[in-house]
Amino acid sequence: AQSVTQPDIHITVSEGASLELRCNYSYGATPYLFWYVQSPGQGLQLLLKYFSGDTLVQGIKGFEAEFKRSQSSFNLRKPSVHWSDAAEYFCAVGAKGAQKLVFGQGTRLTINP
Amino acid sequence: ETGVTQTPRHLVMGMTNKKSLKCEQHLGHNAMYWYKQSAKKPLELMFVYNFKEQTENNSVPSRFSPECPNSSHLFLHLHTLQPEDSALYLCASSQERTGQSEAFFGQGTRLTVV
């Protein structure tokens, strides 16, 4: 069965600092991996996705993620955060793309001015 | 209008009421989904529809009844709900071809059962 673990429930960083959000997955085959962001009271917006190929994936809003098969990880990074990045971030794994998405519990990101 | 639209955005209902949530996607997708997002729990997939046919029911209680009249519209009919059903209900859609698909989400309906 698929599962996703986001070890950090809440992270606080200063504006301008770098960010890394952790995601570990469990899945028997090559997974399809996603990062979504949710602002308060809003739905989920796709930041980036990995299906195959280059293991370093670029997304929107300056985010990137790296797929590391040996570590079963898909960590999200941003070199310099902005106050508008404060939100909740969800990692997801899909055996068949969008058809069977399993989400992590989310990491809430707070930005200090 | 573009994307995935959900109405209403907020709903308060009593345990004996019957109400419906509506979702409409303007993306030309062929698959639609209902998710439940409760506090302190991961998003839970409830139902999947492909080409208007239900292909997944993730052990959802019968007090939740989905309906997909066409590929653009999805409803969730609610009756005799419990307070623990209070949550954010999210609709999503995707274009299924090779399995390498991504889900596009609506803004959700915040449901409170009193």
Tab-separated table of N, CA and C in Angstrom, chain B residues 22-105:
chain	number	residue	atom	x	y	z
B	22	LYS	N	-22.100	20.952	-4.890
B	22	LYS	CA	-21.966	20.939	-6.341
B	22	LYS	C	-20.539	21.256	-6.740
B	23	CYS	N	-20.083	20.592	-7.782
B	23	CYS	CA	-18.758	20.832	-8.346
B	23	CYS	C	-18.881	20.878	-9.862
B	24	GLU	N	-18.227	21.869	-10.456
B	24	GLU	CA	-18.225	21.991	-11.907
B	24	GLU	C	-16.802	22.260	-12.370
B	25	GLN	N	-16.380	21.507	-13.384
B	25	GLN	CA	-15.032	21.764	-13.914
B	25	GLN	C	-15.127	22.254	-15.358
B	26	HIS	N	-14.325	23.259	-15.651
B	26	HIS	CA	-14.335	23.913	-16.958
B	26	HIS	C	-13.038	23.602	-17.718
B	27	LEU	N	-12.434	22.457	-17.422
B	27	LEU	CA	-11.128	22.118	-17.979
B	27	LEU	C	-11.201	21.041	-19.045
B	28	GLY	N	-12.397	20.528	-19.313
B	28	GLY	CA	-12.539	19.462	-20.305
B	28	GLY	C	-11.999	18.122	-19.851
B	29	HIS	N	-11.903	17.933	-18.540
B	29	HIS	CA	-11.356	16.691	-17.990
B	29	HIS	C	-12.376	15.555	-18.025
B	30	ASN	N	-11.872	14.322	-17.917
B	30	ASN	CA	-12.768	13.173	-17.977
B	30	ASN	C	-12.867	12.421	-16.656
B	31	ALA	N	-12.220	12.909	-15.618
B	31	ALA	CA	-12.303	12.259	-14.310
B	31	ALA	C	-12.560	13.309	-13.242
B	32	MET	N	-13.372	12.944	-12.245
B	32	MET	CA	-13.664	13.860	-11.141
B	32	MET	C	-13.633	13.106	-9.820
B	33	TYR	N	-13.348	13.835	-8.751
B	33	TYR	CA	-13.096	13.221	-7.442
B	33	TYR	C	-13.731	14.040	-6.323
B	34	TRP	N	-14.108	13.348	-5.263
B	34	TRP	CA	-14.443	13.994	-3.996
B	34	TRP	C	-13.416	13.576	-2.953
B	35	TYR	N	-12.910	14.583	-2.217
B	35	TYR	CA	-12.004	14.364	-1.105
B	35	TYR	C	-12.609	14.991	0.152
B	36	LYS	N	-12.247	14.416	1.303
B	36	LYS	CA	-12.619	14.986	2.594
B	36	LYS	C	-11.355	15.409	3.316
B	37	GLN	N	-11.354	16.645	3.821
B	37	GLN	CA	-10.205	17.148	4.580
B	37	GLN	C	-10.669	17.528	5.974
B	38	SER	N	-10.303	16.712	6.954
B	38	SER	CA	-10.642	16.968	8.357
B	38	SER	C	-9.421	17.529	9.058
B	39	ALA	N	-9.687	18.213	10.145
B	39	ALA	CA	-8.587	18.769	10.932
B	39	ALA	C	-7.682	17.641	11.424
B	40	LYS	N	-6.396	17.865	11.295
B	40	LYS	CA	-5.385	16.952	11.821
B	40	LYS	C	-5.404	15.564	11.172
B	41	LYS	N	-5.998	15.446	9.997
B	41	LYS	CA	-5.982	14.176	9.266
B	41	LYS	C	-5.590	14.436	7.821
B	42	PRO	N	-4.941	13.471	7.185
B	42	PRO	CA	-4.619	13.647	5.762
B	42	PRO	C	-5.884	13.701	4.917
B	43	LEU	N	-5.761	14.285	3.741
B	43	LEU	CA	-6.878	14.268	2.813
B	43	LEU	C	-7.273	12.816	2.515
B	44	GLU	N	-8.583	12.595	2.496
B	44	GLU	CA	-9.076	11.251	2.232
B	44	GLU	C	-9.846	11.245	0.918
B	45	LEU	N	-9.437	10.364	0.015
B	45	LEU	CA	-10.180	10.198	-1.220
B	45	LEU	C	-11.492	9.490	-0.907
B	46	MET	N	-12.609	10.055	-1.384
B	46	MET	CA	-13.915	9.462	-1.131
B	46	MET	C	-14.417	8.701	-2.367
B	47	PHE	N	-14.522	9.403	-3.474
B	47	PHE	CA	-15.091	8.822	-4.689
B	47	PHE	C	-14.274	9.247	-5.908
B	48	VAL	N	-14.257	8.350	-6.906
B	48	VAL	CA	-13.637	8.648	-8.196
B	48	VAL	C	-14.636	8.327	-9.293
B	49	TYR	N	-14.767	9.253	-10.232
B	49	TYR	CA	-15.589	9.036	-11.416
B	49	TYR	C	-14.724	9.186	-12.656
B	50	ASN	N	-14.814	8.197	-13.556
B	50	ASN	CA	-14.156	8.271	-14.852
B	50	ASN	C	-15.235	8.183	-15.921
B	51	PHE	N	-15.262	9.165	-16.810
B	51	PHE	CA	-16.273	9.202	-17.863
B	51	PHE	C	-17.664	8.951	-17.283
B	52	LYS	N	-17.987	9.619	-16.211
B	52	LYS	CA	-19.287	9.597	-15.517
B	52	LYS	C	-19.548	8.306	-14.739
B	53	GLU	N	-18.661	7.338	-14.817
B	53	GLU	CA	-18.877	6.083	-14.100
B	53	GLU	C	-18.062	6.074	-12.813
B	54	GLN	N	-18.694	5.644	-11.726
B	54	GLN	CA	-17.967	5.580	-10.463
B	54	GLN	C	-17.012	4.405	-10.492
B	55	THR	N	-15.739	4.685	-10.269
B	55	THR	CA	-14.731	3.632	-10.296
B	55	THR	C	-14.080	3.407	-8.944
B	56	GLU	N	-14.397	4.239	-7.985
B	56	GLU	CA	-13.796	4.081	-6.662
B	56	GLU	C	-14.767	4.622	-5.628
B	57	ASN	N	-15.018	3.805	-4.604
B	57	ASN	CA	-15.760	4.228	-3.430
B	57	ASN	C	-14.914	3.777	-2.258
B	58	ASN	N	-14.330	4.729	-1.570
B	58	ASN	CA	-13.328	4.394	-0.564
B	58	ASN	C	-13.986	4.141	0.790
B	59	SER	N	-14.909	3.151	0.793
B	59	SER	CA	-15.600	2.762	2.038
B	59	SER	C	-16.294	3.952	2.697
B	60	VAL	N	-16.962	4.745	1.878
B	60	VAL	CA	-17.647	5.937	2.383
B	60	VAL	C	-19.045	5.548	2.877
B	61	PRO	N	-19.458	6.054	4.037
B	61	PRO	CA	-20.817	5.735	4.538
B	61	PRO	C	-21.899	6.154	3.549
B	62	SER	N	-23.008	5.443	3.581
B	62	SER	CA	-24.069	5.666	2.600
B	62	SER	C	-24.790	6.995	2.799
B	63	ARG	N	-24.547	7.686	3.903
B	63	ARG	CA	-25.149	9.012	4.081
B	63	ARG	C	-24.522	10.040	3.124
B	64	PHE	N	-23.432	9.649	2.462
B	64	PHE	CA	-22.845	10.437	1.386
B	64	PHE	C	-23.164	9.736	0.066
B	65	SER	N	-23.838	10.443	-0.839
B	65	SER	CA	-24.263	9.827	-2.086
B	65	SER	C	-23.795	10.695	-3.256
B	66	PRO	N	-22.828	10.230	-4.049
B	66	PRO	CA	-22.350	11.036	-5.168
B	66	PRO	C	-23.214	10.852	-6.399
B	67	GLU	N	-23.140	11.863	-7.273
B	67	GLU	CA	-23.839	11.793	-8.551
B	67	GLU	C	-23.002	12.521	-9.584
B	68	CYS	N	-22.831	11.906	-10.747
B	68	CYS	CA	-22.031	12.517	-11.817
B	68	CYS	C	-22.838	12.446	-13.107
B	69	PRO	N	-23.662	13.459	-13.379
B	69	PRO	CA	-24.524	13.404	-14.560
B	69	PRO	C	-23.774	13.536	-15.882
B	70	ASN	N	-22.631	14.193	-15.856
B	70	ASN	CA	-21.788	14.308	-17.053
B	70	ASN	C	-20.362	14.574	-16.598
B	71	SER	N	-19.434	14.625	-17.520
B	71	SER	CA	-18.019	14.728	-17.150
B	71	SER	C	-17.657	16.066	-16.529
B	72	SER	N	-18.561	17.040	-16.630
B	72	SER	CA	-18.246	18.372	-16.116
B	72	SER	C	-18.831	18.652	-14.743
B	73	HIS	N	-19.778	17.837	-14.306
B	73	HIS	CA	-20.488	18.117	-13.063
B	73	HIS	C	-20.428	16.927	-12.106
B	74	LEU	N	-20.281	17.258	-10.847
B	74	LEU	CA	-20.241	16.241	-9.798
B	74	LEU	C	-20.974	16.786	-8.590
B	75	PHE	N	-21.826	15.956	-8.011
B	75	PHE	CA	-22.577	16.346	-6.830
B	75	PHE	C	-22.264	15.387	-5.687
B	76	LEU	N	-22.435	15.895	-4.482
B	76	LEU	CA	-22.363	15.053	-3.300
B	76	LEU	C	-23.609	15.333	-2.477
B	77	HIS	N	-24.516	14.350	-2.460
B	77	HIS	CA	-25.772	14.498	-1.725
B	77	HIS	C	-25.563	14.025	-0.286
B	78	LEU	N	-26.028	14.839	0.649
B	78	LEU	CA	-25.783	14.598	2.063
B	78	LEU	C	-27.113	14.408	2.796
B	79	HIS	N	-27.194	13.401	3.649
B	79	HIS	CA	-28.405	13.230	4.452
B	79	HIS	C	-28.072	12.526	5.751
B	80	THR	N	-28.733	12.925	6.788
B	80	THR	CA	-28.547	12.406	8.143
B	80	THR	C	-27.086	12.319	8.525
B	81	LEU	N	-26.398	13.442	8.377
B	81	LEU	CA	-24.978	13.466	8.702
B	81	LEU	C	-24.757	13.537	10.213
B	82	GLN	N	-23.534	13.262	10.602
B	82	GLN	CA	-23.106	13.307	11.987
B	82	GLN	C	-22.155	14.484	12.190
B	83	PRO	N	-22.030	14.964	13.411
B	83	PRO	CA	-21.092	16.082	13.649
B	83	PRO	C	-19.668	15.784	13.180
B	84	GLU	N	-19.249	14.522	13.250
B	84	GLU	CA	-17.883	14.184	12.821
B	84	GLU	C	-17.695	14.273	11.306
B	85	ASP	N	-18.792	14.493	10.591
B	85	ASP	CA	-18.699	14.704	9.142
B	85	ASP	C	-18.340	16.149	8.800
B	86	SER	N	-18.312	17.006	9.790
B	86	SER	CA	-17.885	18.385	9.567
B	86	SER	C	-16.449	18.391	9.058
B	87	ALA	N	-16.231	19.044	7.919
B	87	ALA	CA	-14.909	19.021	7.285
B	87	ALA	C	-14.940	19.934	6.072
B	88	LEU	N	-13.803	20.050	5.423
B	88	LEU	CA	-13.720	20.719	4.124
B	88	LEU	C	-13.819	19.632	3.052
B	89	TYR	N	-14.797	19.774	2.161
B	89	TYR	CA	-14.970	18.799	1.094
B	89	TYR	C	-14.434	19.408	-0.200
B	90	LEU	N	-13.477	18.708	-0.767
B	90	LEU	CA	-12.786	19.202	-1.952
B	90	LEU	C	-13.142	18.357	-3.160
B	91	CYS	N	-13.408	19.035	-4.248
B	91	CYS	CA	-13.631	18.388	-5.523
B	91	CYS	C	-12.373	18.578	-6.373
B	92	ALA	N	-12.086	17.603	-7.210
B	92	ALA	CA	-10.936	17.716	-8.102
B	92	ALA	C	-11.276	17.075	-9.437
B	93	SER	N	-10.492	17.417	-10.446
B	93	SER	CA	-10.667	16.783	-11.749
B	93	SER	C	-9.297	16.532	-12.362
B	94	SER	N	-9.267	15.625	-13.342
B	94	SER	CA	-8.024	15.338	-14.051
B	94	SER	C	-8.364	14.827	-15.446
B	95	GLN	N	-7.381	14.921	-16.314
B	95	GLN	CA	-7.523	14.378	-17.648
B	95	GLN	C	-6.732	13.082	-17.698
B	96	GLU	N	-7.440	11.968	-17.804
B	96	GLU	CA	-6.792	10.669	-17.757
B	96	GLU	C	-6.457	10.197	-19.165
B	97	ARG	N	-5.175	9.934	-19.376
B	97	ARG	CA	-4.743	9.347	-20.648
B	97	ARG	C	-3.806	8.188	-20.368
B	98	THR	N	-2.609	8.499	-19.960
B	98	THR	CA	-1.588	7.461	-19.775
B	98	THR	C	-1.334	7.150	-18.306
B	99	GLY	N	-2.111	7.759	-17.422
B	99	GLY	CA	-1.877	7.574	-15.991
B	99	GLY	C	-0.997	8.649	-15.415
B	100	GLN	N	-0.305	9.387	-16.279
B	100	GLN	CA	0.524	10.487	-15.793
B	100	GLN	C	-0.327	11.755	-15.730
B	101	SER	N	-1.243	11.747	-14.796
B	101	SER	CA	-2.194	12.852	-14.695
B	101	SER	C	-2.007	13.578	-13.373
B	102	GLU	N	-2.481	14.790	-13.333
B	102	GLU	CA	-2.439	15.572	-12.102
B	102	GLU	C	-3.840	16.059	-11.796
B	103	ALA	N	-4.130	16.201	-10.525
B	103	ALA	CA	-5.453	16.628	-10.095
B	103	ALA	C	-5.486	18.139	-9.904
B	104	PHE	N	-6.577	18.738	-10.361
B	104	PHE	CA	-6.830	20.160	-10.167
B	104	PHE	C	-7.989	20.276	-9.177
B	105	PHE	N	-7.789	21.057	-8.137
B	105	PHE	CA	-8.750	21.121	-7.038
B	105	PHE	C	-9.571	22.400	-7.072
